[in-house]
Short mmCIF file of C-alpha atoms and ligand atoms in Angstrom, two decimals:
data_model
loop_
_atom_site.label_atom_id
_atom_site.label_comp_id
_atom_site.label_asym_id
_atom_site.label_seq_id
_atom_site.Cartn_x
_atom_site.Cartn_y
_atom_site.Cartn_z
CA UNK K 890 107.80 120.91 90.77
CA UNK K 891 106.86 117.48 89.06
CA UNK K 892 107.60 118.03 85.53
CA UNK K 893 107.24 113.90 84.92
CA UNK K 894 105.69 113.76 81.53
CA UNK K 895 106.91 115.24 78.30
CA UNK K 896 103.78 115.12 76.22
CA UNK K 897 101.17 117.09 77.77
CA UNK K 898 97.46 115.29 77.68
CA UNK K 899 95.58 114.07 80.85
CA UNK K 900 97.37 114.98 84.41
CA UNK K 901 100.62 115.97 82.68
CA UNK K 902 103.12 116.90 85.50
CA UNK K 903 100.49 116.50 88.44
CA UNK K 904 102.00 113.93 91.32
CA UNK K 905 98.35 112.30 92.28
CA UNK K 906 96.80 111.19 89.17
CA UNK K 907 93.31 109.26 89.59
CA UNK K 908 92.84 105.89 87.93
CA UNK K 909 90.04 103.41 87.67
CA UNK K 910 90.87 100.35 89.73
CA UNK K 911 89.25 97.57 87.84
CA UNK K 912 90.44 99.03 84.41
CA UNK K 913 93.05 101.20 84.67
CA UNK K 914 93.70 102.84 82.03
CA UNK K 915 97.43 101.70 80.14
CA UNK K 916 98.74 105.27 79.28
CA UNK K 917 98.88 106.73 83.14
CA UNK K 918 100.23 102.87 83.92
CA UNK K 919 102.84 103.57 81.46
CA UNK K 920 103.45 106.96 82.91
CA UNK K 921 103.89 105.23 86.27
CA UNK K 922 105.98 102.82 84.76
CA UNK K 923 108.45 105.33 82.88
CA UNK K 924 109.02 106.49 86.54
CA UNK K 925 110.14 103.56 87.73
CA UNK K 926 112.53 102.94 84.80
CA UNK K 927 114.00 105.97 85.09
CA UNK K 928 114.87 104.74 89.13
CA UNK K 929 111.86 107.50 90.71
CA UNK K 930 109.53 106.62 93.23
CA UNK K 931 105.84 105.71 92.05
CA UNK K 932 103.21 105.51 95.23
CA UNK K 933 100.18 102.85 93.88
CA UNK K 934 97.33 100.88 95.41
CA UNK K 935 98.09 97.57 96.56
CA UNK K 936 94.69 95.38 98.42
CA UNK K 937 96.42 95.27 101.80
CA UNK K 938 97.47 99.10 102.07
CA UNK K 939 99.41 102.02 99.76
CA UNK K 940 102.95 101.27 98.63
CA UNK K 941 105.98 103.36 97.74
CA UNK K 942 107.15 101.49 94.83
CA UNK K 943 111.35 101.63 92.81
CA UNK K 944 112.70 99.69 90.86
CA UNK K 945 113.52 96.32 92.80
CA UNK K 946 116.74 95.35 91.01
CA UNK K 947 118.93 98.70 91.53
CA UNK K 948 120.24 99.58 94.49
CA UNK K 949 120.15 103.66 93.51
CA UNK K 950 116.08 103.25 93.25
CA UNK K 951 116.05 101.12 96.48
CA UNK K 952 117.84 103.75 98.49
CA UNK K 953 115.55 106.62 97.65
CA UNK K 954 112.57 104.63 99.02
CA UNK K 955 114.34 104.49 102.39
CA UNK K 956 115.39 108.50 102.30
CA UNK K 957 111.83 109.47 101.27
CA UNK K 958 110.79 107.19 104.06
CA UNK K 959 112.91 107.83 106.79
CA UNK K 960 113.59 103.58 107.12
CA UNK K 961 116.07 102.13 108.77
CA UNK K 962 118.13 100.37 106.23
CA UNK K 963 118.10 97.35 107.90
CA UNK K 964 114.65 96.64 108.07
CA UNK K 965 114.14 94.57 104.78
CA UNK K 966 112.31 95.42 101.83
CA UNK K 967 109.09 92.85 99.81
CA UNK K 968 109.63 92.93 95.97
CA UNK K 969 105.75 92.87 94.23
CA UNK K 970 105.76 90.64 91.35
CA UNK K 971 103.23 89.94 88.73
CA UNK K 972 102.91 86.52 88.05
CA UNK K 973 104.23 83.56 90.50
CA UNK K 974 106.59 82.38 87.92
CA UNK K 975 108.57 85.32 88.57
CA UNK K 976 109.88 84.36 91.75
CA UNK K 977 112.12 81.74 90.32
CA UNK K 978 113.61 84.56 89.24
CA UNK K 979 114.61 86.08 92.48
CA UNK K 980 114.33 83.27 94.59
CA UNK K 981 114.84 79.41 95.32
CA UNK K 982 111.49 77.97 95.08
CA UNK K 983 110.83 74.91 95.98
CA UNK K 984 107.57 72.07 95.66
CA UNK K 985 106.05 74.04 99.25
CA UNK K 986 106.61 77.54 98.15
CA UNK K 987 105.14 76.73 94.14
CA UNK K 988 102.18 75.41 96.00
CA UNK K 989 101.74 78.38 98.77
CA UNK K 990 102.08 80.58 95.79
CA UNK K 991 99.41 78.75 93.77
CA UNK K 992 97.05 78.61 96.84
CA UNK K 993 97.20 82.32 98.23
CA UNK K 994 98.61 84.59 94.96
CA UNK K 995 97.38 87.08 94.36
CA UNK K 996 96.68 87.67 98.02
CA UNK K 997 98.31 89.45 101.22
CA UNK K 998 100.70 86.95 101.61
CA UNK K 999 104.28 87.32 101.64
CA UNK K 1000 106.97 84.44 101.68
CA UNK K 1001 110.66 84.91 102.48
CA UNK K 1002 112.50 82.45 100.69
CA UNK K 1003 116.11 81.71 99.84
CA UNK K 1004 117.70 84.77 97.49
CA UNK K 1005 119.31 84.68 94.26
CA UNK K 1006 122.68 86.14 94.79
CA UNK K 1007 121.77 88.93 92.42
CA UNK K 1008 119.07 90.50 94.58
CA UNK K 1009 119.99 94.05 95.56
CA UNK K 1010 121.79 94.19 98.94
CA UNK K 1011 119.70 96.87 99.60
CA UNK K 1012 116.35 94.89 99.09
CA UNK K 1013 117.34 91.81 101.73
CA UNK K 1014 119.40 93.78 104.35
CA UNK K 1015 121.58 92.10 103.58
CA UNK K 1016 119.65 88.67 104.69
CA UNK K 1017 120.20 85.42 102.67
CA UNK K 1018 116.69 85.90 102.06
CA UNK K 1019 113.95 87.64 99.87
CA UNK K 1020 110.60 88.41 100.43
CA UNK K 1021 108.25 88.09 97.83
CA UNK K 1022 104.39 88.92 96.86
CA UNK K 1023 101.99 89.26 94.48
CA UNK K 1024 99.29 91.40 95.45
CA UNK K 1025 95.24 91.36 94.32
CA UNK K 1026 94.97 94.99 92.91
CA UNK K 1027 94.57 95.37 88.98
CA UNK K 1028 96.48 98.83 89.56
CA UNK K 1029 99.30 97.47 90.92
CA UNK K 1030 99.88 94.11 88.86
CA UNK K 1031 99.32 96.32 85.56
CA UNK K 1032 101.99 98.44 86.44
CA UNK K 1033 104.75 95.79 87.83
CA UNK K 1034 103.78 94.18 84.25
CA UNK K 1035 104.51 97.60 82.60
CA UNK K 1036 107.40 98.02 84.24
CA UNK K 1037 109.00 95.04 83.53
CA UNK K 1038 110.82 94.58 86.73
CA UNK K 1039 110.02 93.58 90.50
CA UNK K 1040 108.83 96.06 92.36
CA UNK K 1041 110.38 97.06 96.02
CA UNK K 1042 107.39 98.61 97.90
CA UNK K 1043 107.33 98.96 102.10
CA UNK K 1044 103.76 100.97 102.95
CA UNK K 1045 103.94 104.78 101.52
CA UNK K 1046 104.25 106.53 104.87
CA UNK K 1047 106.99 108.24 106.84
CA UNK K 1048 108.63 105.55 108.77
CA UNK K 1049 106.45 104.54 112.45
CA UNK K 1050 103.47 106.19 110.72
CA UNK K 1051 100.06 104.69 110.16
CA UNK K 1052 99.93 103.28 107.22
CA UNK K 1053 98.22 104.74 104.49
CA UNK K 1054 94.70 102.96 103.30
CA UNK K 1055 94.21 106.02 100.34
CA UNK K 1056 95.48 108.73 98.38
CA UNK K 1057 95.32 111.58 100.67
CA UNK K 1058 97.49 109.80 103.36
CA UNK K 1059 100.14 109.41 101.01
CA UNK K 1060 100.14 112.64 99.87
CA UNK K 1061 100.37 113.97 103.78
CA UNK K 1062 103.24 112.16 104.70
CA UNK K 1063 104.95 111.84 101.61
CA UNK K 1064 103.40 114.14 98.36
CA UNK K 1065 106.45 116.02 98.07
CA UNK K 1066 108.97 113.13 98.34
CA UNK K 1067 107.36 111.17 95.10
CA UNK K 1068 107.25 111.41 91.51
CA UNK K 1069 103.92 109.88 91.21
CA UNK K 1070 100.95 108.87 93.07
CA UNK K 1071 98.46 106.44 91.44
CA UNK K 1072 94.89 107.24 93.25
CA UNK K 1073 92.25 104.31 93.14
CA UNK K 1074 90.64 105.28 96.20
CA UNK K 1075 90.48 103.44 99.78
CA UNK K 1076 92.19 99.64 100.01
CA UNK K 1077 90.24 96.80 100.88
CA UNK K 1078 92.12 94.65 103.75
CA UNK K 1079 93.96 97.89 105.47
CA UNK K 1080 96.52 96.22 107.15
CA UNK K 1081 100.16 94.68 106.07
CA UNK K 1082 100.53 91.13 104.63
CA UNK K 1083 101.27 88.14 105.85
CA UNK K 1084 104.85 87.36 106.15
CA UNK K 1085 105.90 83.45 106.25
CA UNK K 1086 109.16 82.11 106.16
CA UNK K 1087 109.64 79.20 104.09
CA UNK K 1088 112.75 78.66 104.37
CA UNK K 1089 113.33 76.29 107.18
CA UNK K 1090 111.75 72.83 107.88
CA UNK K 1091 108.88 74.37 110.00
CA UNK K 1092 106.98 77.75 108.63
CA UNK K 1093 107.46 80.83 110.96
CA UNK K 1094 104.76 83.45 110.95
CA UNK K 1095 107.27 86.80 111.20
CA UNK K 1096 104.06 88.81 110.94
CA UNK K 1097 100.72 88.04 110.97
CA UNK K 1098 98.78 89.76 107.87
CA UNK K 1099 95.66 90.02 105.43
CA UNK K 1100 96.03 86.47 105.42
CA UNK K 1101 94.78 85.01 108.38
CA UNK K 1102 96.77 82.43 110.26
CA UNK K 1103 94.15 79.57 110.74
CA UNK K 1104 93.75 79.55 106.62
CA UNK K 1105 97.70 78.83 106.25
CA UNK K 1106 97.56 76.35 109.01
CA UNK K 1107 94.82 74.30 107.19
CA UNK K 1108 96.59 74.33 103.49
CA UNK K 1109 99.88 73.63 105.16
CA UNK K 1110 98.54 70.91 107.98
CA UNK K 1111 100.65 72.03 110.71
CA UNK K 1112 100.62 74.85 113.38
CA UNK K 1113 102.81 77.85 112.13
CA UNK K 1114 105.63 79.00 114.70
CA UNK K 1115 105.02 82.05 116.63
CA UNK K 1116 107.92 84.66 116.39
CA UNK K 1117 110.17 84.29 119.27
CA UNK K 1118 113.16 86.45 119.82
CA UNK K 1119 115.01 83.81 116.38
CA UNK K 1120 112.01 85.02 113.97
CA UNK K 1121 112.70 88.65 115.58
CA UNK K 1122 116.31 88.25 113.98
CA UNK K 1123 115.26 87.11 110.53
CA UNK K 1124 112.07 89.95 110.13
CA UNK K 1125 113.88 93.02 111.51
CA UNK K 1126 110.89 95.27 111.09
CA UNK K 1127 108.87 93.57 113.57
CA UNK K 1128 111.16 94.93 116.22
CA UNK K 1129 110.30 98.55 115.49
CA UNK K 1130 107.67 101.10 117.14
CA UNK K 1131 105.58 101.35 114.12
CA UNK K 1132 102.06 102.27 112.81
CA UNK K 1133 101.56 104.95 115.39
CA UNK K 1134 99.56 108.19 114.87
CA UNK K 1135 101.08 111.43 116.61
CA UNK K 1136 98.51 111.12 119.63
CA UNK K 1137 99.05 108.23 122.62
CA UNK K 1138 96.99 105.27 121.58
CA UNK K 1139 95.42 103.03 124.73
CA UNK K 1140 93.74 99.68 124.62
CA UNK K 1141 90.84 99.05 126.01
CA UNK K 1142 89.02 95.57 126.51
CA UNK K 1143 85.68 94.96 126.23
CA UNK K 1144 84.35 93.15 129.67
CA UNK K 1145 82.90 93.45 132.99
CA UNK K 1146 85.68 95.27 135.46
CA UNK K 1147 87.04 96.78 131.95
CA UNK K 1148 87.20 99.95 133.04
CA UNK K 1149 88.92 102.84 130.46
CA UNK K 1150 92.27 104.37 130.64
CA UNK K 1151 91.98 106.53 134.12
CA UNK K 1152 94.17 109.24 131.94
CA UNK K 1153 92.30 109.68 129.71
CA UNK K 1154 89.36 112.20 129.42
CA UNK K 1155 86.81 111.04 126.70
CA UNK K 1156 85.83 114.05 125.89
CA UNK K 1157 88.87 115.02 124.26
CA UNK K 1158 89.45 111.83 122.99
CA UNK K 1159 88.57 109.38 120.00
CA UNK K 1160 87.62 105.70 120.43
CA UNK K 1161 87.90 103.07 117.80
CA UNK K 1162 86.06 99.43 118.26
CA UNK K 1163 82.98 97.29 117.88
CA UNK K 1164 81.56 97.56 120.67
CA UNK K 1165 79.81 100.77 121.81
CA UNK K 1166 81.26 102.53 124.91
CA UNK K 1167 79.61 104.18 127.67
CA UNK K 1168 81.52 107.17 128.20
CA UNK K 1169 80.68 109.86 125.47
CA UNK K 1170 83.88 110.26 123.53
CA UNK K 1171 84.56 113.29 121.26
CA UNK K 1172 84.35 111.17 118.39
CA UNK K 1173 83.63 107.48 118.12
CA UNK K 1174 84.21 105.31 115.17
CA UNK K 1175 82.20 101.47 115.37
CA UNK K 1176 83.19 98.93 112.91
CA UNK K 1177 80.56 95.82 112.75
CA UNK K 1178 83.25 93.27 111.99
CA UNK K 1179 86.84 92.80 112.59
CA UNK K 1180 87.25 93.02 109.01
CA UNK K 1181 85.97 96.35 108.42
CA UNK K 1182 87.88 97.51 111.87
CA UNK K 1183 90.99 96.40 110.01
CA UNK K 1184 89.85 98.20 106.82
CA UNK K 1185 89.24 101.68 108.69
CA UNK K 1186 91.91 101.67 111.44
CA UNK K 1187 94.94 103.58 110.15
CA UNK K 1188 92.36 105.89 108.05
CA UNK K 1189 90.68 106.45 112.12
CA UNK K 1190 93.91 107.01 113.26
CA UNK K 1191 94.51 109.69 110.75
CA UNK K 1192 91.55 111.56 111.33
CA UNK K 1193 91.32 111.40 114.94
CA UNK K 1194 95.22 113.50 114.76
CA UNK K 1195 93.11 115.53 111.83
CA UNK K 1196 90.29 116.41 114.59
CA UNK K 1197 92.90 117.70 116.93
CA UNK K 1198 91.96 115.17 120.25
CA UNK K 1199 94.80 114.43 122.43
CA UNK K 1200 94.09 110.83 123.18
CA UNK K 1201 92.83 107.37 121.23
CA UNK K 1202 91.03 104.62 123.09
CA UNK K 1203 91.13 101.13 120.46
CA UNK K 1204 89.46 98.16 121.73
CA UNK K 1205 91.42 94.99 121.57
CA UNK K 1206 90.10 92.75 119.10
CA UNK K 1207 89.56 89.13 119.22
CA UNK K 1208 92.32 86.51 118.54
CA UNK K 1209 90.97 85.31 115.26
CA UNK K 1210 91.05 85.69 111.51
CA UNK K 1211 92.80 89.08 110.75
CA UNK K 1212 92.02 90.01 114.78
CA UNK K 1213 95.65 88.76 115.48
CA UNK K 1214 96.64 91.15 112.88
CA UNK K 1215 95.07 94.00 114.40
CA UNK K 1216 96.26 93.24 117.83
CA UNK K 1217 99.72 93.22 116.12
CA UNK K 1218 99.30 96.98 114.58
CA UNK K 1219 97.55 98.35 117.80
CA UNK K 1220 100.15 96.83 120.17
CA UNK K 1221 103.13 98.43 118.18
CA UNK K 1222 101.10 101.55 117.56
CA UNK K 1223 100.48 101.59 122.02
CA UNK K 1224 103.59 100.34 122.71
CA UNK K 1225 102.17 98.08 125.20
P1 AMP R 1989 106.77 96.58 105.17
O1 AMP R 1989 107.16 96.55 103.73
O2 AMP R 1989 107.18 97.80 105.87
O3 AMP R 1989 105.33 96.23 105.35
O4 AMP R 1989 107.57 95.44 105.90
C1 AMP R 1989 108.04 94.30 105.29
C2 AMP R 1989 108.09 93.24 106.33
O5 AMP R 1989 108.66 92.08 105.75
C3 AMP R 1989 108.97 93.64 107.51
O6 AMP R 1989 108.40 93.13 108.68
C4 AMP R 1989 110.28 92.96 107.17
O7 AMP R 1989 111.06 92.70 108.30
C5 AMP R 1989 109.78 91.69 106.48
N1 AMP R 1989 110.79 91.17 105.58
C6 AMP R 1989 111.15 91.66 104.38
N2 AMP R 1989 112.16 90.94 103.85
C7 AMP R 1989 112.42 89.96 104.71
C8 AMP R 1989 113.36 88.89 104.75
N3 AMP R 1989 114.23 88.69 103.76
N4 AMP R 1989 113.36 88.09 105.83
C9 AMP R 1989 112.49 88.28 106.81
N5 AMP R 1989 111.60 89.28 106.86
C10 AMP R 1989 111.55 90.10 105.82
MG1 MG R 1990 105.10 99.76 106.69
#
């Protein structure tokens, strides 16, 4: 069905082609590349989690990544760039943004910033804004080099999925809706970046990321503002259900009186955390540090639907470092 490459060495016409992450090789980035030229969809590592990457600058390319997704068009789109000085490109950048940019790229940090008229409709939502990132993955910066335009690229799952942290997710929820699928094994951070908006006199945090929130507060010297119902508006896809497997995820916190779920049965259920539980669950998975709970959630999520249980049981994380992330992505996966 993928019929991609005309000359026929290494992988020809196969979607998930492995490459090596810390040199990957140019002539499968230039395959990757000639999809994205051409206006197809190419799935690729990024440090934070998997993206579904088009062309950034044409609206035809855009669109497909919504289709293949199932998105809601107006939940706005980041476009990956490869080097900072891009971004002047795409976006007014002033003496704060230069210096955010210099500070945290490459790095899971995203900053919306005023757009350049020509940004794609499609991209923005039609916002006055862009959002813009370089990420920390050789992978992925070789191939926005090689493809010689910004890259739009949302997480490559089906819309309110988990997000996916390798190959093998993408290929479940999306292998036959891509052209190409560049596989450098597992992701290091596992959850979204961070998303500031620079635009204003204070900096919002619309979502909080890879990049924890007390590191931006001590480059920038000032508290960031916490989304109300204003940063809502501006970052539409924080208002959606999102990063939820197919089975009902409950929280659980750690504590004396904490009891579990009364629902739930562990037996037939999965639990996800740091700290060990007393019930005997089906299947438990124990991280030893928030960081590597945020590395292996989505991939736990996955395999506890895999493993047929009918329930999750996540412990709530603490409130620093990239814990606020993870009680972002496990209270939208709940819905509590
Ligand atoms: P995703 O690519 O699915 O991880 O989501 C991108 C995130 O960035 C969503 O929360 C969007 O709402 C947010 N975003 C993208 N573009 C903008 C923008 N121009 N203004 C505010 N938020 C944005
Ligand atoms: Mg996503």
């Amino acid at each position: 069905m993928f019929h991609l490459f005309d000359d026929t060495d290494m992988n020809a016409g196969r979607l998930r082609v492995n490459i090596d992450r810390w040199n990957p090789d140019p002539r499968i980035i230039a395959r990757a590349a000639r999809v994205l030229r051409g206006g197809g969809l190419a799935a690729f590592p990024t440090e934070t989690v998997y993206g579904l990457g088009a062309n950034g600058l044409s609206p035809d390319a855009v669109n497909k990544i919504f289709r293949a997704k199932g998105r809601p068009t107006d939940n706005p789109l980041i476009l990956h760039l490869a080097a900072p000085e891009q971004a002047e490109l795409l976006a007014g950048v002033d003496g704060r943004a230069a210096d955010t940019m210099k500070a945290f790229w490459p790095g899971p940090l995203t900053l919306v910033l005023p757009a350049r008229a020509h940004v794609p409709k499609e991209v923005t939502a039609g916002l006055s804004t862009v959002a813009l990132r370089m990420p920390d993955h050789p992978v992925a910066l070789a191939l926005i080099e090689a493809a010689r335009c910004p890259i739009a690229a949302p997480s490559a799952n089906r819309s309110g999925r988990p997000s996916p942290t390798d190959a093998e997710a993408v290929e479940a929820d999306l292998g036959d809706r891509i052209d190409i699928l560049l596989d450098a094994g597992s992701v290091d951070v596992g959850l979204e970046s961070t998303v500031i908006d620079l635009t204003g006199r204070k900096i919002l945090l619309l979502r909080p990321g890879g990049t924890p929130a007390e590191r931006l507060e001590e480059f920038f010297g000032e508290p960031l503002e916490t989304p109300g119902d204003d940063a809502k508006r501006r970052s539409p896809g924080t208002r959606y259900r999102h990063y939820a497997p197919a089975l009902p995820v409950y929280v659980w916190t750690p504590g004396e009186g904490e009891k579990m779920p009364r629902s739930i049965d562990p037996s037939t259920s999965g639990f996800m955390g740091m700290t060990p539980p007393s019930e005997n669950f089906a299947r438990t998975i124990l991280f030893d540090s928030e960081k590597s709970y945020a590395r292996g959630m989505f991939a736990g999520f996955r395999h506890f639907e895999a493993e047929g249980l009918l329930h999750i049981v996540v412990e709530w994380p603490r409130s620093q470092g990239i814990g606020l992330a993870l009680q972002d992505r496990i209270r939208r996966a709940s819905a509590c």
